[in-house]
Amino acid sequence: MFLHKTNFLLRALFPRYTWRVPTREKVIYLTFDDGPIPEVTEFVLDTLQQHRAKATFFCIGDNVRKHPGIFEMVQNGGHSIGNHTFNHLNGWKTEDQPYLENFRQCQQQLGVATRLFRPPYGRMKRSQGTQVLKTHDVIMWDVLTGDFSPSLTPEVILQKTLKYTEPGSIILFHDSIKAWPRMSYALPRILTHFSEQGYRFDRLPQTTPVS
């Protein structure tokens, strides 16, 4: 069980983390976790390009190491890059020192200047977050699509995402094999729907603090 829409309590418990971007403009921030992955990330990039949309990709360092060509495609597409640790570590289950070393290893592998970080699973101890916040913005989400969950149908994911998205929403998708059957259905339909409503899709600022 999880919340498709981040509630006030979560935002209040972690006020230093970024959950959404305060704005009245019709702008949405799509984010993708866990890539780059052959075919899946390429599908996302092609779909974004068709809608003239920009997004933010929170990359696993080891996947960048394995698939440098696809990582380069993400950069060439004008999208933002974020740190997602080197090995997709769960901060709740990892001691601080190895977690922070893994975070720094990913940063080195990315080889680009970025202050964007998202903890895998959205789970990070306060002690870890305190250290990460010294150099990075911790980017969470306003709308969780649930594309990673086989128990949800693609239609439900689309319906919930359309229902809860509003100006300034940070939407979490996954460019992963696990999420593919649901993400590949929902993403183009969300892009089409909100484009027709006059929204634009922007990337999060990579080297300046997120307001």
Coordinates of C-alpha atoms in Angstrom, one line a residue:
M1 CA 0.0 0.0 0.0
F2 CA 1.3 3.4 -0.9
L3 CA 0.1 7.0 -1.4
H4 CA -0.3 8.1 -5.0
K5 CA -0.4 11.7 -3.7
T6 CA 2.1 12.8 -1.1
N7 CA 0.2 14.2 1.9
F8 CA 0.8 17.1 4.2
L9 CA 2.2 15.0 7.0
L10 CA 5.0 13.6 5.0
R11 CA 6.0 17.0 3.7
A12 CA 5.8 18.4 7.2
L13 CA 8.1 15.6 8.6
F14 CA 10.7 16.3 6.0
P15 CA 10.4 20.0 5.2
R16 CA 14.0 20.3 3.8
Y17 CA 13.2 17.8 1.1
T18 CA 11.6 19.0 -2.2
W19 CA 8.2 17.4 -2.8
R20 CA 6.9 19.8 -5.4
V21 CA 7.7 23.1 -7.0
P22 CA 5.5 26.0 -5.8
T23 CA 4.1 27.7 -8.9
R24 CA 0.8 28.8 -10.5
E25 CA 2.2 28.1 -13.9
K26 CA 1.0 25.1 -15.9
V27 CA 4.3 23.2 -15.6
I28 CA 4.9 19.6 -14.6
Y29 CA 8.1 18.0 -13.6
L30 CA 8.4 14.4 -14.8
T31 CA 11.2 12.3 -13.1
F32 CA 12.5 8.8 -13.9
D33 CA 14.4 6.6 -11.5
D34 CA 16.7 3.6 -11.9
G35 CA 18.1 4.0 -15.5
P36 CA 19.7 4.1 -17.9
I37 CA 18.3 0.9 -19.3
P38 CA 18.5 -0.2 -22.9
E39 CA 15.2 0.1 -24.9
V40 CA 13.3 1.3 -21.8
T41 CA 15.2 4.6 -21.4
E42 CA 15.3 5.0 -25.2
F43 CA 11.5 4.6 -25.3
V44 CA 11.2 7.3 -22.7
L45 CA 13.5 9.7 -24.6
D46 CA 11.7 9.2 -27.8
T47 CA 8.3 9.7 -26.2
L48 CA 9.5 12.9 -24.5
Q49 CA 10.9 14.2 -27.7
Q50 CA 7.6 13.6 -29.5
H51 CA 5.9 16.0 -27.0
R52 CA 8.8 18.4 -26.8
A53 CA 9.0 17.6 -23.1
K54 CA 12.0 17.8 -20.7
A55 CA 12.4 15.6 -17.7
T56 CA 14.8 14.7 -14.9
F57 CA 16.6 11.3 -14.7
F58 CA 17.8 9.9 -11.4
C59 CA 20.4 7.5 -12.5
I60 CA 22.0 4.5 -10.8
G61 CA 25.8 4.8 -11.1
D62 CA 26.3 1.2 -12.0
N63 CA 23.7 1.5 -14.8
V64 CA 25.6 4.5 -16.1
R65 CA 28.8 2.4 -16.0
K66 CA 27.1 -0.4 -18.0
H67 CA 25.3 1.8 -20.5
P68 CA 27.3 5.0 -21.1
G69 CA 25.9 5.4 -24.6
I70 CA 22.3 5.6 -23.3
F71 CA 23.4 8.0 -20.5
E72 CA 24.9 10.2 -23.2
M73 CA 21.6 10.2 -25.0
V74 CA 19.8 11.4 -21.9
Q75 CA 22.3 14.3 -21.6
N76 CA 22.1 15.1 -25.3
G77 CA 18.3 15.3 -25.0
G78 CA 18.6 18.3 -22.7
H79 CA 17.3 16.6 -19.6
S80 CA 18.5 17.0 -16.1
I81 CA 20.6 14.3 -14.4
G82 CA 20.3 13.3 -10.7
N83 CA 22.2 11.0 -8.4
H84 CA 20.3 7.8 -7.3
T85 CA 23.3 6.1 -5.5
F86 CA 25.6 3.7 -7.3
N87 CA 23.9 0.4 -6.3
H88 CA 20.3 1.5 -5.5
L89 CA 20.8 1.3 -1.7
N90 CA 18.0 1.4 0.8
G91 CA 19.2 4.0 3.4
W92 CA 17.1 2.4 6.2
K93 CA 19.0 -0.8 5.8
T94 CA 22.5 0.6 5.2
E95 CA 24.9 2.2 7.7
D96 CA 25.8 5.8 7.1
Q97 CA 29.4 5.5 5.9
P98 CA 28.8 2.9 3.1
Y99 CA 25.6 4.7 2.1
L100 CA 27.4 8.1 1.7
E101 CA 30.3 6.4 0.0
N102 CA 27.9 4.8 -2.5
F103 CA 26.3 8.3 -3.0
R104 CA 29.7 9.8 -3.8
Q105 CA 30.7 6.9 -6.0
C106 CA 27.6 7.6 -8.1
Q107 CA 28.4 11.3 -8.3
Q108 CA 31.8 10.4 -9.6
Q109 CA 30.4 8.0 -12.1
L110 CA 27.9 10.5 -13.5
G111 CA 30.8 12.9 -14.3
V112 CA 28.4 15.9 -14.5
A113 CA 27.7 18.8 -12.1
T114 CA 24.4 18.1 -10.5
R115 CA 23.0 18.9 -7.1
L116 CA 19.9 16.6 -7.5
F117 CA 19.6 13.5 -5.4
R118 CA 16.8 11.0 -4.8
P119 CA 17.1 8.2 -2.3
P120 CA 16.1 4.8 -3.6
Y121 CA 12.8 3.7 -2.3
G122 CA 12.5 7.2 -0.9
R123 CA 14.2 5.8 2.2
M124 CA 17.0 7.6 3.9
K125 CA 18.0 8.1 7.6
R126 CA 17.9 11.6 8.9
S127 CA 21.7 11.4 9.6
Q128 CA 22.3 10.4 5.9
G129 CA 20.0 13.2 4.7
T130 CA 21.8 15.8 6.8
Q131 CA 25.1 15.0 5.0
V132 CA 23.6 14.8 1.5
L133 CA 21.9 18.2 2.0
K134 CA 25.2 19.9 2.5
T135 CA 25.8 19.6 -1.3
H136 CA 22.5 18.4 -2.9
D137 CA 18.8 19.0 -3.0
V138 CA 16.9 15.9 -1.9
I139 CA 14.1 15.5 -4.5
M140 CA 11.1 13.4 -3.5
W141 CA 7.8 13.5 -5.3
D142 CA 4.3 14.9 -5.2
V143 CA 2.7 12.1 -7.3
L144 CA 3.8 8.5 -7.2
T145 CA 2.6 6.7 -10.3
G146 CA 3.0 3.2 -8.9
D147 CA 4.4 2.0 -12.2
F148 CA 6.7 -0.4 -10.3
S149 CA 3.8 -2.3 -8.9
P150 CA 2.5 -5.4 -10.8
S151 CA -0.6 -5.3 -8.6
L152 CA -1.8 -2.1 -10.4
T153 CA -3.2 -2.1 -13.9
P154 CA -1.8 0.5 -16.4
E155 CA -5.3 2.0 -16.5
V156 CA -5.4 2.6 -12.8
I157 CA -1.9 4.2 -12.8
L158 CA -3.0 6.5 -15.6
Q159 CA -6.2 7.4 -13.8
K160 CA -4.6 8.1 -10.4
T161 CA -1.8 10.2 -12.0
L162 CA -4.2 12.3 -14.0
K163 CA -6.3 12.8 -10.9
Y164 CA -3.6 14.0 -8.5
T165 CA -1.3 16.0 -10.8
E166 CA -1.4 19.8 -10.5
P167 CA 0.8 22.8 -11.4
G168 CA 4.3 22.2 -10.0
S169 CA 3.8 18.5 -9.4
I170 CA 6.9 16.3 -9.4
I171 CA 5.8 13.0 -10.9
L172 CA 7.8 9.8 -10.2
F173 CA 8.0 7.2 -13.1
H174 CA 10.6 4.5 -13.5
D175 CA 12.6 3.7 -16.6
S176 CA 13.1 0.2 -15.5
I177 CA 12.3 -3.3 -16.9
K178 CA 10.0 -3.9 -13.9
A179 CA 7.9 -0.8 -14.6
W180 CA 7.9 -1.1 -18.4
P181 CA 4.4 -2.7 -18.9
R182 CA 2.7 0.1 -16.9
M183 CA 5.0 3.1 -17.6
S184 CA 4.9 2.5 -21.4
Y185 CA 1.1 2.7 -21.3
A186 CA 0.7 5.7 -19.0
L187 CA 3.5 8.0 -20.0
P188 CA 2.4 8.9 -23.6
R189 CA -1.2 9.3 -22.5
I190 CA -0.2 11.7 -19.6
L191 CA 2.0 13.7 -22.0
T192 CA -0.8 14.0 -24.5
H193 CA -3.5 14.9 -21.9
F194 CA -1.6 17.6 -20.1
S195 CA -0.2 19.0 -23.4
E196 CA -3.7 19.5 -24.6
Q197 CA -4.5 21.3 -21.3
G198 CA -1.8 23.8 -22.0
Y199 CA 0.9 22.4 -19.7
R200 CA 4.6 22.2 -20.4
F201 CA 7.0 19.6 -19.0
D202 CA 10.2 20.9 -17.6
R203 CA 13.3 19.6 -16.0
L204 CA 14.4 20.4 -12.5
P205 CA 17.4 22.7 -12.3
Q206 CA 20.5 20.6 -12.2
T207 CA 23.1 23.0 -10.8
T208 CA 21.1 25.7 -8.9
P209 CA 19.0 25.1 -5.8
V210 CA 15.4 24.0 -6.5
S211 CA 13.1 26.8 -5.3

